[in-house]
XYZ file of N, CA and C in Angstrom:
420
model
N 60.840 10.730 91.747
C 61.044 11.802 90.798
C 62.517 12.202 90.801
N 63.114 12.470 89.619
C 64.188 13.282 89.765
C 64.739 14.630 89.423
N 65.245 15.001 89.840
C 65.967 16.956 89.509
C 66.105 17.088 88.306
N 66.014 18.122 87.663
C 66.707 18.663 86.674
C 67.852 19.625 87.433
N 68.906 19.922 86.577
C 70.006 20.402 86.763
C 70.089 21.550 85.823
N 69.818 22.854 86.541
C 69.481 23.942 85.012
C 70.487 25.171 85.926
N 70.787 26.242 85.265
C 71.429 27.143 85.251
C 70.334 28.256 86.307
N 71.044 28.630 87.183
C 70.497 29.735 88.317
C 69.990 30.506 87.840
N 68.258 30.690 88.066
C 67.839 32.487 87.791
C 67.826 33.239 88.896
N 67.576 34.429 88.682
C 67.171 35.263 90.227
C 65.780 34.743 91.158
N 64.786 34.514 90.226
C 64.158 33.765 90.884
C 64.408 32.990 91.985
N 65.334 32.376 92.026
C 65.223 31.175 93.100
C 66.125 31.466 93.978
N 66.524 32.646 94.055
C 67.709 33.207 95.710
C 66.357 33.181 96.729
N 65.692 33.174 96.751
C 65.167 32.611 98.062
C 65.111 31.690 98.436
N 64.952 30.831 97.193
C 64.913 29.477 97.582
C 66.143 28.779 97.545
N 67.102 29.222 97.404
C 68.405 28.799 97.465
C 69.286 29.090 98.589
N 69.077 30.418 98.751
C 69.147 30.538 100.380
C 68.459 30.225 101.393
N 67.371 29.590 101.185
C 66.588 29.124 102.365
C 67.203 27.612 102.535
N 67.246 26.891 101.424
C 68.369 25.222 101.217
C 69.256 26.009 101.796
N 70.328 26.955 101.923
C 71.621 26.480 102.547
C 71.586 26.995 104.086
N 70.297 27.954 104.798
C 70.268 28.122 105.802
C 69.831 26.654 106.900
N 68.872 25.793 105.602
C 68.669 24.710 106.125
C 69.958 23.135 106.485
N 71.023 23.482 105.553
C 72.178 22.352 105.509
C 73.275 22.657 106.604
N 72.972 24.373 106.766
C 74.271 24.960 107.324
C 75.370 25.556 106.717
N 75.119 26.423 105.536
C 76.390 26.422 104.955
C 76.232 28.047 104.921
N 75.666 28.502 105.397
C 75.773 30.004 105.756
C 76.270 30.460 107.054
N 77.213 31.660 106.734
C 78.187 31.836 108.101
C 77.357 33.492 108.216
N 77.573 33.758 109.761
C 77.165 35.291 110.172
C 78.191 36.396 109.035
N 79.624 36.231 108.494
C 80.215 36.759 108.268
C 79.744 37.205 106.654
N 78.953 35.839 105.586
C 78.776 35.858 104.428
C 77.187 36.516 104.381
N 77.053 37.341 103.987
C 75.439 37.306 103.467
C 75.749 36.974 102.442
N 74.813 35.703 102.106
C 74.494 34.785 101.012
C 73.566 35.540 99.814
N 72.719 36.380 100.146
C 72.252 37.166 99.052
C 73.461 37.679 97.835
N 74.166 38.571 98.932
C 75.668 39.313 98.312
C 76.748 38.234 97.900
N 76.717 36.961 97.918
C 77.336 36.468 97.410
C 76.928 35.933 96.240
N 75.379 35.603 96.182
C 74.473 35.512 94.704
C 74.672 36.683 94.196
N 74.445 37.454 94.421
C 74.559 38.997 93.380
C 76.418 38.782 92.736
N 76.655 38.557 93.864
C 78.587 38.948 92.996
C 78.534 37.228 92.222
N 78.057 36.629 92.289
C 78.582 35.645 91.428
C 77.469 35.273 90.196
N 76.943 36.235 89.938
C 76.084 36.395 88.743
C 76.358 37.694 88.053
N 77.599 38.103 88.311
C 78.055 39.221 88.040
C 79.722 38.977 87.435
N 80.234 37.504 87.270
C 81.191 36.663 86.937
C 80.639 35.290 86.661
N 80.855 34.521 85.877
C 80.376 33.422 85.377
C 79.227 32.687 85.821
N 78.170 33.371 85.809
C 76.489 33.024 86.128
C 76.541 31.915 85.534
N 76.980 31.516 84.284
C 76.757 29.985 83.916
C 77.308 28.678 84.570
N 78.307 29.340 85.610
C 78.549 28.124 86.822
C 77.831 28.529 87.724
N 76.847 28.533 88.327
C 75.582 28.461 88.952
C 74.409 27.673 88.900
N 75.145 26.762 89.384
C 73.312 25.535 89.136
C 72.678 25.555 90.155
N 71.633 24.994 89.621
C 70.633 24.267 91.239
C 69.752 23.338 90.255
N 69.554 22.367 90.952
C 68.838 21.356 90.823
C 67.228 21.256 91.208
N 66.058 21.370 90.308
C 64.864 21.707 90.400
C 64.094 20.489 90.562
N 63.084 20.244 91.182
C 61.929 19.269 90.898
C 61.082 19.847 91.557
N 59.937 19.339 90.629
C 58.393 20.196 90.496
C 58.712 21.159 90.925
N 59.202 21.951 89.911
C 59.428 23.365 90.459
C 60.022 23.933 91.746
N 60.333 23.503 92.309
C 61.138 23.076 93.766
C 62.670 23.381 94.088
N 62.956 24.234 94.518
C 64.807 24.111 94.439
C 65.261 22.297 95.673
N 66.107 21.695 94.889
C 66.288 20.803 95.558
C 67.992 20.820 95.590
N 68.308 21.783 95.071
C 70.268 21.779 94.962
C 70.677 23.026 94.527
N 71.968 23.216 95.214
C 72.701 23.865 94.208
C 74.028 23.781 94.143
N 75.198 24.553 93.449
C 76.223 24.890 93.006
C 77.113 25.541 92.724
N 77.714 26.429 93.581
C 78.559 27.268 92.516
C 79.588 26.752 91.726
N 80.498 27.236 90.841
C 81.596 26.974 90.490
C 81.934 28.054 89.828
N 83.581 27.876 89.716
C 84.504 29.378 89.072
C 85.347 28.378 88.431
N 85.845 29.082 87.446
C 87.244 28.927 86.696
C 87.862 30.286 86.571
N 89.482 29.894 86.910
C 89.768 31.425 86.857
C 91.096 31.195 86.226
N 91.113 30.594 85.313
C 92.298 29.984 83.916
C 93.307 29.177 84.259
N 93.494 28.621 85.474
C 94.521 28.045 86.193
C 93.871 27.017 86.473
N 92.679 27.007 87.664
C 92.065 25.834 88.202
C 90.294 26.204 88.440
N 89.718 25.256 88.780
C 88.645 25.534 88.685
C 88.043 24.963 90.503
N 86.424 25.798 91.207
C 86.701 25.189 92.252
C 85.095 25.653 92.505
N 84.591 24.513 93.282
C 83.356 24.273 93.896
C 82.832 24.433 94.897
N 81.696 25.716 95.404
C 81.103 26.428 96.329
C 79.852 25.776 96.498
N 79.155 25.964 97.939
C 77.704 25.790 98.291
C 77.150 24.658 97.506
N 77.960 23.769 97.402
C 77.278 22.627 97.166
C 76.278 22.332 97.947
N 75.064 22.063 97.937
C 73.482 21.834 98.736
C 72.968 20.844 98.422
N 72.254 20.178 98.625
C 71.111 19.283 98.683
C 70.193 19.080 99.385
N 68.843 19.208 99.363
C 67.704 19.309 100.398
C 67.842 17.809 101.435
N 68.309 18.252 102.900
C 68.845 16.890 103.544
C 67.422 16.052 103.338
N 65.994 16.694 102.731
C 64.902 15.091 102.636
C 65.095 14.258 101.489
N 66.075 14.910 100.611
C 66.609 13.991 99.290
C 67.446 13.452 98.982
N 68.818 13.398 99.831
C 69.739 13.117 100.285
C 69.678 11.803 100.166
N 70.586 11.239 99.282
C 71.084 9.435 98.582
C 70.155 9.442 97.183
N 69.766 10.797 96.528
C 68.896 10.559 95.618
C 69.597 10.754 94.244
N 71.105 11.447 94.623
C 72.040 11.493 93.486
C 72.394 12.926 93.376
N 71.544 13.997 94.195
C 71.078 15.168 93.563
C 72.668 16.108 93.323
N 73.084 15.891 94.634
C 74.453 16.517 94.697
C 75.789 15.653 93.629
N 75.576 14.538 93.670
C 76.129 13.967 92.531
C 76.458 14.818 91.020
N 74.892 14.736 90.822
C 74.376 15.436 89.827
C 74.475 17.190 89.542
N 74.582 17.494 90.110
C 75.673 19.225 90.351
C 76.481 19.283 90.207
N 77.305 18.010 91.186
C 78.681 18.269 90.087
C 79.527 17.641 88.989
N 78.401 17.130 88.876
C 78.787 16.222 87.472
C 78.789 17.327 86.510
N 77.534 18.124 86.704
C 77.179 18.889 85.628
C 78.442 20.297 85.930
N 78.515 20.741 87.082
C 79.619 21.734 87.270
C 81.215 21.348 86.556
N 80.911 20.134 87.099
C 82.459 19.383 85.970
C 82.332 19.813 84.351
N 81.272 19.298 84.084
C 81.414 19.031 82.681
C 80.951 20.960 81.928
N 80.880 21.969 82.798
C 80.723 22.938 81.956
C 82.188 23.679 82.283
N 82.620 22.880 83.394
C 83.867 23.448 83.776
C 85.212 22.921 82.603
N 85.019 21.889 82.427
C 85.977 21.030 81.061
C 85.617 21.740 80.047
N 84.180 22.259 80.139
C 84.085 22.500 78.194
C 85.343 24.118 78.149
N 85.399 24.239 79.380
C 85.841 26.199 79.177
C 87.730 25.608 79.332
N 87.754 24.172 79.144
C 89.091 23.988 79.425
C 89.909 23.986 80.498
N 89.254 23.683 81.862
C 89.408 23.451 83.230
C 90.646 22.120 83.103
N 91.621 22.113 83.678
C 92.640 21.175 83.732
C 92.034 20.502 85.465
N 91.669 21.257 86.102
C 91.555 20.776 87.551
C 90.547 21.301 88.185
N 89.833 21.038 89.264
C 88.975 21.451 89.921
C 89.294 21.164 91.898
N 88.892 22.179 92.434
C 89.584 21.822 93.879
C 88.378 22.288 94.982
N 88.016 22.260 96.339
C 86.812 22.846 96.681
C 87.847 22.400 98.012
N 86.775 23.211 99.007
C 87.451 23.255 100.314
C 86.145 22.280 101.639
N 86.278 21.636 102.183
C 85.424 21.038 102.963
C 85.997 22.025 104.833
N 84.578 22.026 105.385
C 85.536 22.557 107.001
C 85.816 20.783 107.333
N 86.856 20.962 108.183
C 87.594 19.953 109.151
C 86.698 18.787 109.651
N 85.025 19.349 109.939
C 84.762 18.279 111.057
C 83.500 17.968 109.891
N 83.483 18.193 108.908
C 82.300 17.539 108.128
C 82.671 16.354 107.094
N 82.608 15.527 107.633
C 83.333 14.237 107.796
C 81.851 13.753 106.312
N 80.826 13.768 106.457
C 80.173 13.272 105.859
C 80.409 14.057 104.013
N 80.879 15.365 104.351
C 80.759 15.673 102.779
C 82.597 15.319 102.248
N 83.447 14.744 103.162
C 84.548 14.700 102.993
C 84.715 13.644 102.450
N 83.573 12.975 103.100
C 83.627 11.145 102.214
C 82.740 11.143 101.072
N 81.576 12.211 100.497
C 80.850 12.153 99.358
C 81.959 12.246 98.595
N 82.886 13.501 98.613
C 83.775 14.088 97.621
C 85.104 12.747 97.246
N 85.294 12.198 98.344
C 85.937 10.838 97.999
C 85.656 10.284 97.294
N 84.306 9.784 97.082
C 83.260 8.704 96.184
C 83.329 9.257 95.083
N 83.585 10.706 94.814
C 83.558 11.196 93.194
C 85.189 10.899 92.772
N 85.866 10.803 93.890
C 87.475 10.991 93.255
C 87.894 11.667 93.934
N 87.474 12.478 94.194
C 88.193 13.656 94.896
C 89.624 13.891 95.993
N 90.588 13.910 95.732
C 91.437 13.363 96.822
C 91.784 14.420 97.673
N 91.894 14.153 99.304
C 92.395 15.170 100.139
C 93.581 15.922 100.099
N 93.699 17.129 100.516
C 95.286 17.471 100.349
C 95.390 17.860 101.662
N 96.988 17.606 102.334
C 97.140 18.486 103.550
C 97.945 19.335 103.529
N 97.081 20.457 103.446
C 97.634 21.536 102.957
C 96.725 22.382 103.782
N 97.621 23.911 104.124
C 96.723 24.924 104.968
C 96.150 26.136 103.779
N 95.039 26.180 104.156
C 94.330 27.196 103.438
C 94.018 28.300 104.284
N 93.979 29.444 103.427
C 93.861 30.341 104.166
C 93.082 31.350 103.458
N 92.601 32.775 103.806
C 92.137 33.989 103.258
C 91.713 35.092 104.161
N 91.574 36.178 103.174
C 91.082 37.835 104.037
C 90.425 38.002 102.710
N 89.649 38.606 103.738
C 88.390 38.954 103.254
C 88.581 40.739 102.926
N 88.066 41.040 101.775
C 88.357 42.251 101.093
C 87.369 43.219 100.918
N 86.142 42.463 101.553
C 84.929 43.173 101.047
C 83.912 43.215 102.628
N 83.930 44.148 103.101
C 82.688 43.284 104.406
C 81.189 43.292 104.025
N 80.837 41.701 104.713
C 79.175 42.243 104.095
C 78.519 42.981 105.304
């Protein structure tokens, strides 16, 4: 079977946070709820997840913020994993990101996750060495 790729409802923050408690991509510092609420509160239409049989099997964020464009919580249910699903997120995050006139798109991987460093390769994606940084403005 394969995913559909549809636009985030509220409905499925449970089930979207339960996929990223399962991949690892939730930190003690982020509550992931509060980060669904604030980003459906700015371009909800970059918000995917990827469904089968009714099922959350992915998701997505993405922003454009008129300069560049850039890719959050990418997920995939690790039992579906080589099935395209994450492929397929951001194919689709690309292509709603171009229609709004995105020149670029950039996303941040941590250091030792070697496995999503080489997916993002396979799309194109090229590394930069460059230091990133941030403060946080809001506590959850």
């Amino acid at each position: 079977m394969s995913a559909t790729v549809r636009v985030f409802e509220e409905r499925d923050t449970d089930a979207v946070v339960a996929l990223w408690n399962a991949v690892g991509l939730t930190r003690p510092w982020n509550d992931p709820r509060k980060d669904i609420a604030r980003k459906l509160t700015v371009q909800p239409e970059l918000f995917l997840v990827a469904e089968d049989d009714d099922r959350i099997v992915g998701s997505v964020m993405a922003g454009y913020d008129g300069h560049r464009g850039w890719l959050y919580y990418l997920a995939s249910d690790p039992l579906r994993r080589g099935e395209g699903i994450a492929r397929d997120l951001v194919a689709g995050a690309e292509e709603r990101l171009i229609a709004m006139g995105c020149p670029k798109v950039q996303l941040m991987v941590r250091p030792d996750n070697i496995a999503a460093r080489g997916f993002y390769e396979s799309l194109g994606y090229e590394p930069f060495d460059i230091w990133s940084t941030g403060k946080r403005l809001i506590a959850d």
